[in-house]
PDB file of C-alpha atoms in Angstrom:
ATOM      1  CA  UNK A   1     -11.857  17.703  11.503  1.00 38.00           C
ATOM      2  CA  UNK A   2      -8.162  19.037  12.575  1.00 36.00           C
ATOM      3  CA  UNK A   3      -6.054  19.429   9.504  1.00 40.00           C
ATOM      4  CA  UNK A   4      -2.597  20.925  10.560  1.00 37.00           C
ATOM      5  CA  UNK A   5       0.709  21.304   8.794  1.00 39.00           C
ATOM      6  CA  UNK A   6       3.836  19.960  10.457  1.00 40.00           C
ATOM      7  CA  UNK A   7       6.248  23.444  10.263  1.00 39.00           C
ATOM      8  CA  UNK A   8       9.743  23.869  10.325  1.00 39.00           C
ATOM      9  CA  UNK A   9      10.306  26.475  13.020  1.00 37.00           C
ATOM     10  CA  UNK A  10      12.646  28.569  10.595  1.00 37.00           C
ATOM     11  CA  UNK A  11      10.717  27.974   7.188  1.00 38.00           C
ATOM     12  CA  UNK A  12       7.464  27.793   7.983  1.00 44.00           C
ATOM     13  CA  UNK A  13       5.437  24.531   5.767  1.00 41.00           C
ATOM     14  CA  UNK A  14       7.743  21.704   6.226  1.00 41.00           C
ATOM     15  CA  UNK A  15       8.565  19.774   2.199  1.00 42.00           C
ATOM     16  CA  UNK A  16      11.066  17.167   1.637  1.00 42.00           C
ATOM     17  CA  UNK A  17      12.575  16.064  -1.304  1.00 40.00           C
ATOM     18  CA  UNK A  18      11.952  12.759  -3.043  1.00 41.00           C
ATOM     19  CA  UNK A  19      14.844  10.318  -2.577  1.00 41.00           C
ATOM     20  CA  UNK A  20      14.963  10.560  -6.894  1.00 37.00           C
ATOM     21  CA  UNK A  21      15.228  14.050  -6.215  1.00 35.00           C
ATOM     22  CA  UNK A  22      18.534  13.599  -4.101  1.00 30.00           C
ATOM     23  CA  UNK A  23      19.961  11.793  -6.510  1.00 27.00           C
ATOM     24  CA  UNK A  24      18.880  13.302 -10.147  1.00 29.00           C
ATOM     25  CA  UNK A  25      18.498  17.909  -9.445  1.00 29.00           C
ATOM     26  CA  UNK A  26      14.799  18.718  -9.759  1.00 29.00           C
ATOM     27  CA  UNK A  27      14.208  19.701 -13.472  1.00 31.00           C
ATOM     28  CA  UNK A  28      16.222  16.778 -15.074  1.00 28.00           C
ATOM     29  CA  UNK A  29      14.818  14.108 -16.834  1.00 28.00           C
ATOM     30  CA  UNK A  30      14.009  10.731 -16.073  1.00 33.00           C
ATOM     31  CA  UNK A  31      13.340   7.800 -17.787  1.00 30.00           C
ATOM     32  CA  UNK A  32      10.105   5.564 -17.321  1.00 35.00           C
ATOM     33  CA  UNK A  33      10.517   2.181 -17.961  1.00 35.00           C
ATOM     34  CA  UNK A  34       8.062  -0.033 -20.530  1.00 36.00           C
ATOM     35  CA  UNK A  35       4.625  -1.311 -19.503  1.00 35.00           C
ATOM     36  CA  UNK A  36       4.848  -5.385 -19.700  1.00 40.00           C
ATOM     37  CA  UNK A  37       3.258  -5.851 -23.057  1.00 40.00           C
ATOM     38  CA  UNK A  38       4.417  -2.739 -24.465  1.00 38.00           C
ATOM     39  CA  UNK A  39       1.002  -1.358 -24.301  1.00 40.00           C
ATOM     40  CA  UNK A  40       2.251   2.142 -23.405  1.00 41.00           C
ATOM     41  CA  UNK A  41       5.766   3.557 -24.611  1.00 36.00           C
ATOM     42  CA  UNK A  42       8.808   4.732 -22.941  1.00 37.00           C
ATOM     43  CA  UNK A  43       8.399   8.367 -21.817  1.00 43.00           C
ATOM     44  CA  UNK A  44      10.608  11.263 -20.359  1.00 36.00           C
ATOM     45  CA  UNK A  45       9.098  13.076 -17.042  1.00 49.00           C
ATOM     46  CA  UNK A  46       9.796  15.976 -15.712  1.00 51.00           C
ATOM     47  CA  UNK A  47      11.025  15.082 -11.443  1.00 55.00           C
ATOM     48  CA  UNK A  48       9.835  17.875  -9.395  1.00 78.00           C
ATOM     49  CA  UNK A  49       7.920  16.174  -6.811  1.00 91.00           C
ATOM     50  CA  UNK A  50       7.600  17.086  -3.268  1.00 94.00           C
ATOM     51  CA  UNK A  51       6.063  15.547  -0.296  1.00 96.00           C
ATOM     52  CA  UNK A  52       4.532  17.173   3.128  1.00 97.00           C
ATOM     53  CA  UNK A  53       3.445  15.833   6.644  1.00 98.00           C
ATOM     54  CA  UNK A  54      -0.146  17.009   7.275  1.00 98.00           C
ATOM     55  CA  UNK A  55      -2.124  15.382  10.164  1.00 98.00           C
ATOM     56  CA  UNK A  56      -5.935  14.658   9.586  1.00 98.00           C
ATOM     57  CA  UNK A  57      -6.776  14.266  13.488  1.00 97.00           C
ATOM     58  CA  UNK A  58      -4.661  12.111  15.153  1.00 95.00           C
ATOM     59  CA  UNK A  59      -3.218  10.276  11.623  1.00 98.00           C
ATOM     60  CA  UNK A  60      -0.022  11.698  10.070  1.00 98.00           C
ATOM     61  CA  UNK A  61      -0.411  11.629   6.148  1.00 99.00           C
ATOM     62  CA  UNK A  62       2.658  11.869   3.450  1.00 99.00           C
ATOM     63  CA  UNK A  63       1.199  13.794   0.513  1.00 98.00           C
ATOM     64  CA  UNK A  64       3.272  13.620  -2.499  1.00 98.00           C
ATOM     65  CA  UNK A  65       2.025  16.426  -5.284  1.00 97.00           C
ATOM     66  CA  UNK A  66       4.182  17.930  -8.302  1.00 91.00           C
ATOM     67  CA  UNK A  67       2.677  21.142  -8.519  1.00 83.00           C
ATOM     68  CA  UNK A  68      -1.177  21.236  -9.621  1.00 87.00           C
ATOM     69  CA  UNK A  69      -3.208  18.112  -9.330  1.00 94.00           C
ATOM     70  CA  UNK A  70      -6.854  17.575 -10.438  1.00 95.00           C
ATOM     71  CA  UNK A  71      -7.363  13.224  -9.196  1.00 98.00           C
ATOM     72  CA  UNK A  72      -5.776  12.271  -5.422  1.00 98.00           C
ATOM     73  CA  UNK A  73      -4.299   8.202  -4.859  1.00 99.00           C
ATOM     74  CA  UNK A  74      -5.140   7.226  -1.254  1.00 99.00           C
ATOM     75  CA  UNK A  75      -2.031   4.930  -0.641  1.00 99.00           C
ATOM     76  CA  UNK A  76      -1.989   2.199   2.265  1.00 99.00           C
ATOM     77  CA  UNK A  77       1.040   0.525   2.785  1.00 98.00           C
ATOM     78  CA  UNK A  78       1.879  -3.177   4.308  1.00 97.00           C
ATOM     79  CA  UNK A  79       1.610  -4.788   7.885  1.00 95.00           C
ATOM     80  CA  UNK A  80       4.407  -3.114   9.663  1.00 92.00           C
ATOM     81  CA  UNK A  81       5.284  -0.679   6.975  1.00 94.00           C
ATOM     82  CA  UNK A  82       4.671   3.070   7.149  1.00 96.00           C
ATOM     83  CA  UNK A  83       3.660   6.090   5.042  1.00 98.00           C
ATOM     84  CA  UNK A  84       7.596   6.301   3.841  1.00 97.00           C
ATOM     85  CA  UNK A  85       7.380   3.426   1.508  1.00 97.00           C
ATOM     86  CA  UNK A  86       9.360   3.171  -1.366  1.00 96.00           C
ATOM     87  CA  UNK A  87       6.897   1.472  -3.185  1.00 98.00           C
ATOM     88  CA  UNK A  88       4.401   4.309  -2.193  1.00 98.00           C
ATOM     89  CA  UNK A  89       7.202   6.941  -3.615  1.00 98.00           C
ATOM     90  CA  UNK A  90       8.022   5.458  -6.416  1.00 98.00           C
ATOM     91  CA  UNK A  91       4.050   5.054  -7.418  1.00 98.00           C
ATOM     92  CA  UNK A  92       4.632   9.172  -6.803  1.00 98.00           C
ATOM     93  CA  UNK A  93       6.888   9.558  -8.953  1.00 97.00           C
ATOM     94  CA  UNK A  94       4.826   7.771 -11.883  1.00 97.00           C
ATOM     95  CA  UNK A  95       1.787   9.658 -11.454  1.00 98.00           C
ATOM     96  CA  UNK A  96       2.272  13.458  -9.887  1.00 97.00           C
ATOM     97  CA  UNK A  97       3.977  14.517 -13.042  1.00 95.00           C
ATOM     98  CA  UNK A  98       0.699  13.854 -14.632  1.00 95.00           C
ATOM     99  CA  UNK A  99      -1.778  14.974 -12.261  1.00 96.00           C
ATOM    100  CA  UNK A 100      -2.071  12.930  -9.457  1.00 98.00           C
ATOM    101  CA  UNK A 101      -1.414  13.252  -5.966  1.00 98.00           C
ATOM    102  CA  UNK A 102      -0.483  10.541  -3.844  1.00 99.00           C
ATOM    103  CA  UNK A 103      -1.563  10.488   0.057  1.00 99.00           C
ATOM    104  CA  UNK A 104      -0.393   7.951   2.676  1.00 99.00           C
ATOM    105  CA  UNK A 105      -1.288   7.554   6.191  1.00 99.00           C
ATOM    106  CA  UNK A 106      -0.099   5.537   8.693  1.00 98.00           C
ATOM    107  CA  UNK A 107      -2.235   2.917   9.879  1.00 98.00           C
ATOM    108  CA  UNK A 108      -2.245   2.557  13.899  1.00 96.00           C
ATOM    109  CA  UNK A 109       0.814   1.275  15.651  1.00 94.00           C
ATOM    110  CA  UNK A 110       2.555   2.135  12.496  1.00 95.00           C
ATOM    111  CA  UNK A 111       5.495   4.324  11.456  1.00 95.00           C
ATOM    112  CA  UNK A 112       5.452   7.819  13.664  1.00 95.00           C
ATOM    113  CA  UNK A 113       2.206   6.084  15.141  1.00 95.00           C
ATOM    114  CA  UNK A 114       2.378   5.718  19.012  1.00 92.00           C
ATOM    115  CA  UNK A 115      -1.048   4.190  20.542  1.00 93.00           C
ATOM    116  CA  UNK A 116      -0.855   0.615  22.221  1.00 91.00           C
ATOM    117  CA  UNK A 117      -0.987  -2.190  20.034  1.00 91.00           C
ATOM    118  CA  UNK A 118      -3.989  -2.875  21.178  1.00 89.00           C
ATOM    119  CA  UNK A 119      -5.586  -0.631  18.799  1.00 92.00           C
ATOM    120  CA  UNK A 120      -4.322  -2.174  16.014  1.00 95.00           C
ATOM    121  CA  UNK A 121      -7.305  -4.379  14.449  1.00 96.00           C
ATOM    122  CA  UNK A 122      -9.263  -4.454  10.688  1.00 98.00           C
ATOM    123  CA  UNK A 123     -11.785  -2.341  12.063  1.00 98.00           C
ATOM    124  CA  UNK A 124      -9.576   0.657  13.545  1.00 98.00           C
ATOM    125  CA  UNK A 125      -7.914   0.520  10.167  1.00 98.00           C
ATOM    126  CA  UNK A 126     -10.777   0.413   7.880  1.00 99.00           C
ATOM    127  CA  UNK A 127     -11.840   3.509   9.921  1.00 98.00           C
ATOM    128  CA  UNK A 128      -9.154   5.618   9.609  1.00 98.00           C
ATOM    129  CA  UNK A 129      -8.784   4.660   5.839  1.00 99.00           C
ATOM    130  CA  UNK A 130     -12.102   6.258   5.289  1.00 99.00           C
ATOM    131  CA  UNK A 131     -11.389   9.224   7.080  1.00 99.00           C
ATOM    132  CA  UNK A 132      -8.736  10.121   4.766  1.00 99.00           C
ATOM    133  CA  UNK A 133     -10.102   8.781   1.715  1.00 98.00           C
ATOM    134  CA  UNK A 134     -13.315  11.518   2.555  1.00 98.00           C
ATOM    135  CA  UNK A 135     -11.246  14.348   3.876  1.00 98.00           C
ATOM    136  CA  UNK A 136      -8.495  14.344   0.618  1.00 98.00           C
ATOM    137  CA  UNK A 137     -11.502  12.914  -1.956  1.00 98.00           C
ATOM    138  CA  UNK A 138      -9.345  10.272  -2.937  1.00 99.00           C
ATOM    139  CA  UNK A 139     -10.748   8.562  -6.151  1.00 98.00           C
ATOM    140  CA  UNK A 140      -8.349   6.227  -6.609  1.00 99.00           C
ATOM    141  CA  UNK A 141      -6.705   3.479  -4.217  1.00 99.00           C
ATOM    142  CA  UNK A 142      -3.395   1.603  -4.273  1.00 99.00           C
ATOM    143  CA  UNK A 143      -3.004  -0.936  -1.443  1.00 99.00           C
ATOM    144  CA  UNK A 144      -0.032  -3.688  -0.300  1.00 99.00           C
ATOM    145  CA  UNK A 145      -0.187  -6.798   1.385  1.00 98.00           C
ATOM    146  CA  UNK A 146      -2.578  -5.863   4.320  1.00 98.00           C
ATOM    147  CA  UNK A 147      -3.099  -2.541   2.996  1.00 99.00           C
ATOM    148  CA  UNK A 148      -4.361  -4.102  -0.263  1.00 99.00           C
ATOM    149  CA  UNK A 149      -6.682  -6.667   2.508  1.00 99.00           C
ATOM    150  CA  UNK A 150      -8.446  -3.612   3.911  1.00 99.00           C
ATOM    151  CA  UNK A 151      -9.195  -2.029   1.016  1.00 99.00           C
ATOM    152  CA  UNK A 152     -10.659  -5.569  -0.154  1.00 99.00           C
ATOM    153  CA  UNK A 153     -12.912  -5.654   3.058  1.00 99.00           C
ATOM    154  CA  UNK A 154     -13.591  -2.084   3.009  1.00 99.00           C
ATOM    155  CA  UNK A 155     -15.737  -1.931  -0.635  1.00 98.00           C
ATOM    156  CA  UNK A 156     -17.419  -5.046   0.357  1.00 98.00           C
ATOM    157  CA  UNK A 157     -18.689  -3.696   3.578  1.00 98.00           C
ATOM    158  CA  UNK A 158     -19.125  -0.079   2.901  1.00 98.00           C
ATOM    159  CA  UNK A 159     -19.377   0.279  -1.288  1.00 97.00           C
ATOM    160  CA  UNK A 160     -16.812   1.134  -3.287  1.00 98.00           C
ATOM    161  CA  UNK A 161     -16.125   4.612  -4.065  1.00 98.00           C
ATOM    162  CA  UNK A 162     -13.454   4.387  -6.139  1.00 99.00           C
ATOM    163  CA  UNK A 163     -12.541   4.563  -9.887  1.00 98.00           C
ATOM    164  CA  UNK A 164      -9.493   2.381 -10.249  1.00 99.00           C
ATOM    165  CA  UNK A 165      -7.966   0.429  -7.346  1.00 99.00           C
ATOM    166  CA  UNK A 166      -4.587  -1.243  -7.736  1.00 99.00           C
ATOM    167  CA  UNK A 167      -3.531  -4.267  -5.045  1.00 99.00           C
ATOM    168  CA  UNK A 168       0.155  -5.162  -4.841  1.00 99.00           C
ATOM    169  CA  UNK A 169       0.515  -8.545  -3.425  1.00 99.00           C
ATOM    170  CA  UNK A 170      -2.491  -8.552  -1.703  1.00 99.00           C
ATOM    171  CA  UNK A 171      -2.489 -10.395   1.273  1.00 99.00           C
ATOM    172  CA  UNK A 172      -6.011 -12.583   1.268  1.00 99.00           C
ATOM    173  CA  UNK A 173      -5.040 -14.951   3.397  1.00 98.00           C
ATOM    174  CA  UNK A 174      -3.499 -12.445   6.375  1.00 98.00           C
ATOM    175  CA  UNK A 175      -3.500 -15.146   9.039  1.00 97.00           C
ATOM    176  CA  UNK A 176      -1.103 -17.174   7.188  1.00 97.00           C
ATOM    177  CA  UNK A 177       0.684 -14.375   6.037  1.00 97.00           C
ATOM    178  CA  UNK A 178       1.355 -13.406   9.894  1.00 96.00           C
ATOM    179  CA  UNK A 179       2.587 -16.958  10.669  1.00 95.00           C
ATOM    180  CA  UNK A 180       4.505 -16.952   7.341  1.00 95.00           C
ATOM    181  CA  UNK A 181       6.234 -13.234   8.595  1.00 93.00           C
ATOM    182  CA  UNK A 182       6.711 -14.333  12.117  1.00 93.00           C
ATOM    183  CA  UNK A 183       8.453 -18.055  10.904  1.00 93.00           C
ATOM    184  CA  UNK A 184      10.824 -15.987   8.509  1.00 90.00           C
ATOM    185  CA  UNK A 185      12.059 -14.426  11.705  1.00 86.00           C
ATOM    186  CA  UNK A 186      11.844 -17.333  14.138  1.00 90.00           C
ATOM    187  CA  UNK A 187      11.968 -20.668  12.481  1.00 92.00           C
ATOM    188  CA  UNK A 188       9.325 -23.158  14.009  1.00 91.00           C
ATOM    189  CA  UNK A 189       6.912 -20.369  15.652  1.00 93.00           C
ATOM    190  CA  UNK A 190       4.144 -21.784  16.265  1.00 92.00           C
ATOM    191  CA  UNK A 191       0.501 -21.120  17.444  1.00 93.00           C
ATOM    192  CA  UNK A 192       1.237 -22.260  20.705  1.00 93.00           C
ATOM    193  CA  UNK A 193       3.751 -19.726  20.984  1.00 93.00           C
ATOM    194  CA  UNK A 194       1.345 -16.968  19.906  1.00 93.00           C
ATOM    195  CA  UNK A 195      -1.485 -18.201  22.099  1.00 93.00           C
ATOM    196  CA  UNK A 196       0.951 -17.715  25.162  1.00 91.00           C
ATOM    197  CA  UNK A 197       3.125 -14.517  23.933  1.00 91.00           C
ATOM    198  CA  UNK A 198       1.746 -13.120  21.183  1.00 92.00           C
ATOM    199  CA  UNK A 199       3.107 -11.742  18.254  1.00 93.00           C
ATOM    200  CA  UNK A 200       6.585  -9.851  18.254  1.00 90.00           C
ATOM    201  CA  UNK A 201       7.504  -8.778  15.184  1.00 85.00           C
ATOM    202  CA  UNK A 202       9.987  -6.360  13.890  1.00 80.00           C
ATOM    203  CA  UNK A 203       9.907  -4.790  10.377  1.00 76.00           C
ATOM    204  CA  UNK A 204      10.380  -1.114   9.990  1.00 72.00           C
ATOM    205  CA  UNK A 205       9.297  -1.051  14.152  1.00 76.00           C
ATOM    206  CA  UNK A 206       8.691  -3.571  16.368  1.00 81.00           C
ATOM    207  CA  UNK A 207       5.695  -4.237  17.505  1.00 86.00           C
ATOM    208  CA  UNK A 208       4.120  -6.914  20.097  1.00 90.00           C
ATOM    209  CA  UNK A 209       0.875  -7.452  18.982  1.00 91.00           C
ATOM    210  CA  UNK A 210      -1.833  -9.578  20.666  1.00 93.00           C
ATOM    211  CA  UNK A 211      -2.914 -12.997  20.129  1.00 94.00           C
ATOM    212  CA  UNK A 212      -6.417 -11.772  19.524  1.00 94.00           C
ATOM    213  CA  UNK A 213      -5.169  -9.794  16.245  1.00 95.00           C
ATOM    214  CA  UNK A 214      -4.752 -13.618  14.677  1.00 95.00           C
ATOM    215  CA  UNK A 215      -8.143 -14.026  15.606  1.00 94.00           C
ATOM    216  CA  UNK A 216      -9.814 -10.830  14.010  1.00 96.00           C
ATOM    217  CA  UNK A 217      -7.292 -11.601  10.260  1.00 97.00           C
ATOM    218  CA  UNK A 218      -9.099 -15.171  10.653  1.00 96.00           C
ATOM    219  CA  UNK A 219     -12.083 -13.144  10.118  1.00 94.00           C
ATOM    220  CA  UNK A 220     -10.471 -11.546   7.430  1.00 94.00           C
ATOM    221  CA  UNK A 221      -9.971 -14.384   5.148  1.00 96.00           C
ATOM    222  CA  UNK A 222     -10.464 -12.954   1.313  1.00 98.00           C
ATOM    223  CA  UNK A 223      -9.795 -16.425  -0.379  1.00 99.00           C
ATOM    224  CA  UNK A 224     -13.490 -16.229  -1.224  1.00 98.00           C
ATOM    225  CA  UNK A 225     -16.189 -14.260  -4.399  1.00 99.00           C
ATOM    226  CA  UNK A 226     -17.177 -11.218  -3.743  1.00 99.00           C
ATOM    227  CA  UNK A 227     -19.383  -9.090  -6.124  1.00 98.00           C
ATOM    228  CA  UNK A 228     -17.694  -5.563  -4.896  1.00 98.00           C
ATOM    229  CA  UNK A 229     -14.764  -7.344  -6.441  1.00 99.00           C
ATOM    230  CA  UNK A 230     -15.183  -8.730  -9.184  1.00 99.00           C
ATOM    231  CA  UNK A 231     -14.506  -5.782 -11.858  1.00 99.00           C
ATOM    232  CA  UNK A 232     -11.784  -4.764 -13.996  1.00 99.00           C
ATOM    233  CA  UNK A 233     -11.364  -1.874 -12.071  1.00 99.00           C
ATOM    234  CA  UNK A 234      -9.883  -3.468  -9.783  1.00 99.00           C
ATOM    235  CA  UNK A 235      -5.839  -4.782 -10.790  1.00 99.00           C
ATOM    236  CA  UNK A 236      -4.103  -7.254  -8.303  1.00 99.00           C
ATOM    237  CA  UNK A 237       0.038  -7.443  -9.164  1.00 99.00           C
ATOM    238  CA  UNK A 238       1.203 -10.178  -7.425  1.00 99.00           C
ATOM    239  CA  UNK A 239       5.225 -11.887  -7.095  1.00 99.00           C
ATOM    240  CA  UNK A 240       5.241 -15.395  -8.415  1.00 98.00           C
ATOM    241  CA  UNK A 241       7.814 -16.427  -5.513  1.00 98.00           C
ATOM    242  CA  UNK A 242       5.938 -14.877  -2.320  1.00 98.00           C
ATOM    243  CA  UNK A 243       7.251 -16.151   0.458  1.00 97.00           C
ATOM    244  CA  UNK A 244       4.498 -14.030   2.752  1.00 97.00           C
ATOM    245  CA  UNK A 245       1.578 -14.554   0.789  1.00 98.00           C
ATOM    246  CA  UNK A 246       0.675 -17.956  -0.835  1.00 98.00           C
ATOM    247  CA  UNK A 247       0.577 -17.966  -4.342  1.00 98.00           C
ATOM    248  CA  UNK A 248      -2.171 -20.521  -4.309  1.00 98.00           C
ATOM    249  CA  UNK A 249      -4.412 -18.148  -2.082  1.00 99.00           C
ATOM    250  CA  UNK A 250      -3.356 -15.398  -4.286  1.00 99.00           C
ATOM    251  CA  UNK A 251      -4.658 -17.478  -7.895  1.00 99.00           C
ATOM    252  CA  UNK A 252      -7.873 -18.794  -6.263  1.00 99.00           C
ATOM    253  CA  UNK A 253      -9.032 -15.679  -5.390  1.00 99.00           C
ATOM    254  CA  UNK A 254      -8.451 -14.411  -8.670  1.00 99.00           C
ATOM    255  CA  UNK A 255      -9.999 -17.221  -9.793  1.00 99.00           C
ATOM    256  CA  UNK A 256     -13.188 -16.997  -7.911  1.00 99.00           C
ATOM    257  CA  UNK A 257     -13.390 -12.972  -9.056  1.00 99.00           C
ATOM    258  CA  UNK A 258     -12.632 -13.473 -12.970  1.00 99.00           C
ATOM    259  CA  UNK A 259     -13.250 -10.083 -13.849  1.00 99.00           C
ATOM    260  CA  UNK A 260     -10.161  -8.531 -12.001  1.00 99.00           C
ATOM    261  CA  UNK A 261      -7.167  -7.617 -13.848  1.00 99.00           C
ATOM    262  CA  UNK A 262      -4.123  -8.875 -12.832  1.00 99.00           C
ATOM    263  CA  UNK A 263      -0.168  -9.340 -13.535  1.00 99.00           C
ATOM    264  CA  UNK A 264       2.243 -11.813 -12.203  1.00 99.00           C
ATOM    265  CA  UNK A 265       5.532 -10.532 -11.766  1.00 98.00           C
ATOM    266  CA  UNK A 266       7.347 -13.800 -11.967  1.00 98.00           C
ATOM    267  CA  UNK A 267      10.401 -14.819  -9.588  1.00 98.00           C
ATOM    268  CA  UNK A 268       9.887 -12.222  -8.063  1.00 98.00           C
ATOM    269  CA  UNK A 269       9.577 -12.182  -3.890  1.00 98.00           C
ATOM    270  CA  UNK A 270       6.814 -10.128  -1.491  1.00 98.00           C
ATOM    271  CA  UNK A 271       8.535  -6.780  -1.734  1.00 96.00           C
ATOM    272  CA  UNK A 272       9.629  -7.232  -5.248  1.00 98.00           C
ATOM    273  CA  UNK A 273      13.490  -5.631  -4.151  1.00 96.00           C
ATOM    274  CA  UNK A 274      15.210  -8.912  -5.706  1.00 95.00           C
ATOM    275  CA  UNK A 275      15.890  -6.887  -9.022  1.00 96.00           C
ATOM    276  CA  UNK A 276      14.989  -3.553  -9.570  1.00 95.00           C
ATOM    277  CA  UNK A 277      12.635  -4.486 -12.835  1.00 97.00           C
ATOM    278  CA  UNK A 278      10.019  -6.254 -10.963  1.00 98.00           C
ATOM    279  CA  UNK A 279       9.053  -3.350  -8.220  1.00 98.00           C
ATOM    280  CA  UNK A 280       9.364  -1.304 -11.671  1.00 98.00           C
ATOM    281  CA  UNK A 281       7.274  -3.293 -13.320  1.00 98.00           C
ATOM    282  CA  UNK A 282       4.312  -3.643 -10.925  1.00 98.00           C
ATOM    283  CA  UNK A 283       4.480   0.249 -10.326  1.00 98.00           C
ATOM    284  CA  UNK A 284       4.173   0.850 -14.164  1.00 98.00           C
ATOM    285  CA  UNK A 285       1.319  -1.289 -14.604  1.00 99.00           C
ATOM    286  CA  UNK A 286      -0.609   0.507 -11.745  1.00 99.00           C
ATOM    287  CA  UNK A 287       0.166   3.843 -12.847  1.00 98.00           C
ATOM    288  CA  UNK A 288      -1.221   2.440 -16.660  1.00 98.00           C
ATOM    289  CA  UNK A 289      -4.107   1.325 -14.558  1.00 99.00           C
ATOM    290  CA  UNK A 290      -4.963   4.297 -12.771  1.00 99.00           C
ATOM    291  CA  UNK A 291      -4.300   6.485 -16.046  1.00 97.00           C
ATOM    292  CA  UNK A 292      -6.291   3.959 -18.670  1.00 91.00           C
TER     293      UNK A 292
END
């Protein structure tokens, strides 16, 4: 397997700052919000966290650490997201200061990712989820929208080697959520449309992706029991006022896998950036979850 650092040709290992760490000098405090139900107190934490590039074959990974860690996060982020999530930093920023580090790749055809789009389908994904998951030893997974969809699909085909897993607005039902995505951008898209020109969507890229994607997330359909899934282990957070993934979906799949854990973070929409409390909020429950 080829591991290599991305260098800076002056310093040698290339390590970026935090965007907390731009704003508040490393060795301040900072203050962590309560856990809905005030299960777990307020706390100050130390912000020295850093992040690297390292590539694992062909898949760039951001790994976030704060020094020493002993437990690693694998982190997959959304349908046309990237490894530079916020949500994926700010989970960081919870959990290196006690322990953890956080590693996020980027899926095909996402972020620095440059293949045809072609290669983007559940099964490439899935794939290349696994091969970092093995290669960092990653016992714990936190997953959004799609990202929280392939980890979903990935225990139930393969086992589930993890300890905690936390889904953030997990997108069950992806082939809505597509349609849902590509109306927000284009009012009245339709099938048709798709069937003829595909998908064009932009996010944090654009990409033009295949009719035959819509075809393999039909596939994908999680709206469904599954025994892999129904634990306590496993935490879904979802926003009461999705406008990407149906809350309806989102409740009778909870429904039909009683034994999950899961928090509503009402009002709020998909990416939870409406008001700062509700990102905050689902990112304090998971790092509860993953430190329980």
């Amino acid at each position: 397997m080829r591991w290599s650092m991305r260098r800076n040709p002056t310093t040698g290992r290339k390590r970026h700052r935090s965007r907390a760490q731009r704003i508040t000098p490393p060795g301040s405090l900072r203050w962590k919000s309560d856990i809905p139900g005030g299960r777990v107190p307020p706390v100050f934490l130390e912000v020295s966290m850093h992040n690297e590039v390292i590539h694992i074959g062909d898949i760039p990974v951001k790994v976030y650490t704060d020094g020493g860690f002993s437990r690693t996060v694998l982190a997959v982020h959304g349908f046309g997201g990237s490894k530079d999530s916020l949500a994926i930093e700010g989970l960081a920023e919870r959990l290196c200061p006690v322990g953890f580090r956080v590693a996020a790749p980027d899926l095909p055809c996402h972020g620095e990712r440059t293949e045809p789009e072609s290669r983007l389908s559940p099964e490439n994904c899935i794939s290349e989820i696994m091969t970092v998951e093995k290669e960092l030893s990653a016992e714990y997974a936190f997953g959004t929208s799609f990202g929280g969809a392939l980890l979903l699909r990935r225990i139930e085909l393969y086992g589930d080697p993890f300890r905690r897993i936390v889904l953030r607005v997990p997108a069950v039902n992806m082939a809505d959520s597509l349609l849902r995505c590509m109306q927000l951008f284009q009012p009245g898209f339709t099938l048709e449309q798709a069937e003829s020109s595909g998908f064009h969507v932009k996010m944090s890229r654009e990409l033009n992706i295949p009719y035959s994607f819509y075809g393999k997330l039909l596939e994908l359909n999680e709206v469904r029991h599954c025994a892999a899934w129904n634990t306590p282990d496993i935490l879904a957070v979802y926003a009461g006022s999705d406008e990407l993934v149906a809350r309806k979906d989102t409740e009778e799949f909870l429904r039909l896998n009683p034994e999950m854990q899961r928090l509503c973070i009402e009002g709020s929409g998909h990416r939870m950036n409406q008001k700062p409390e509700y990102l905050s909020a689902a990112l304090d429950r998971a790092a509860e979850h993953f430190t329980e």
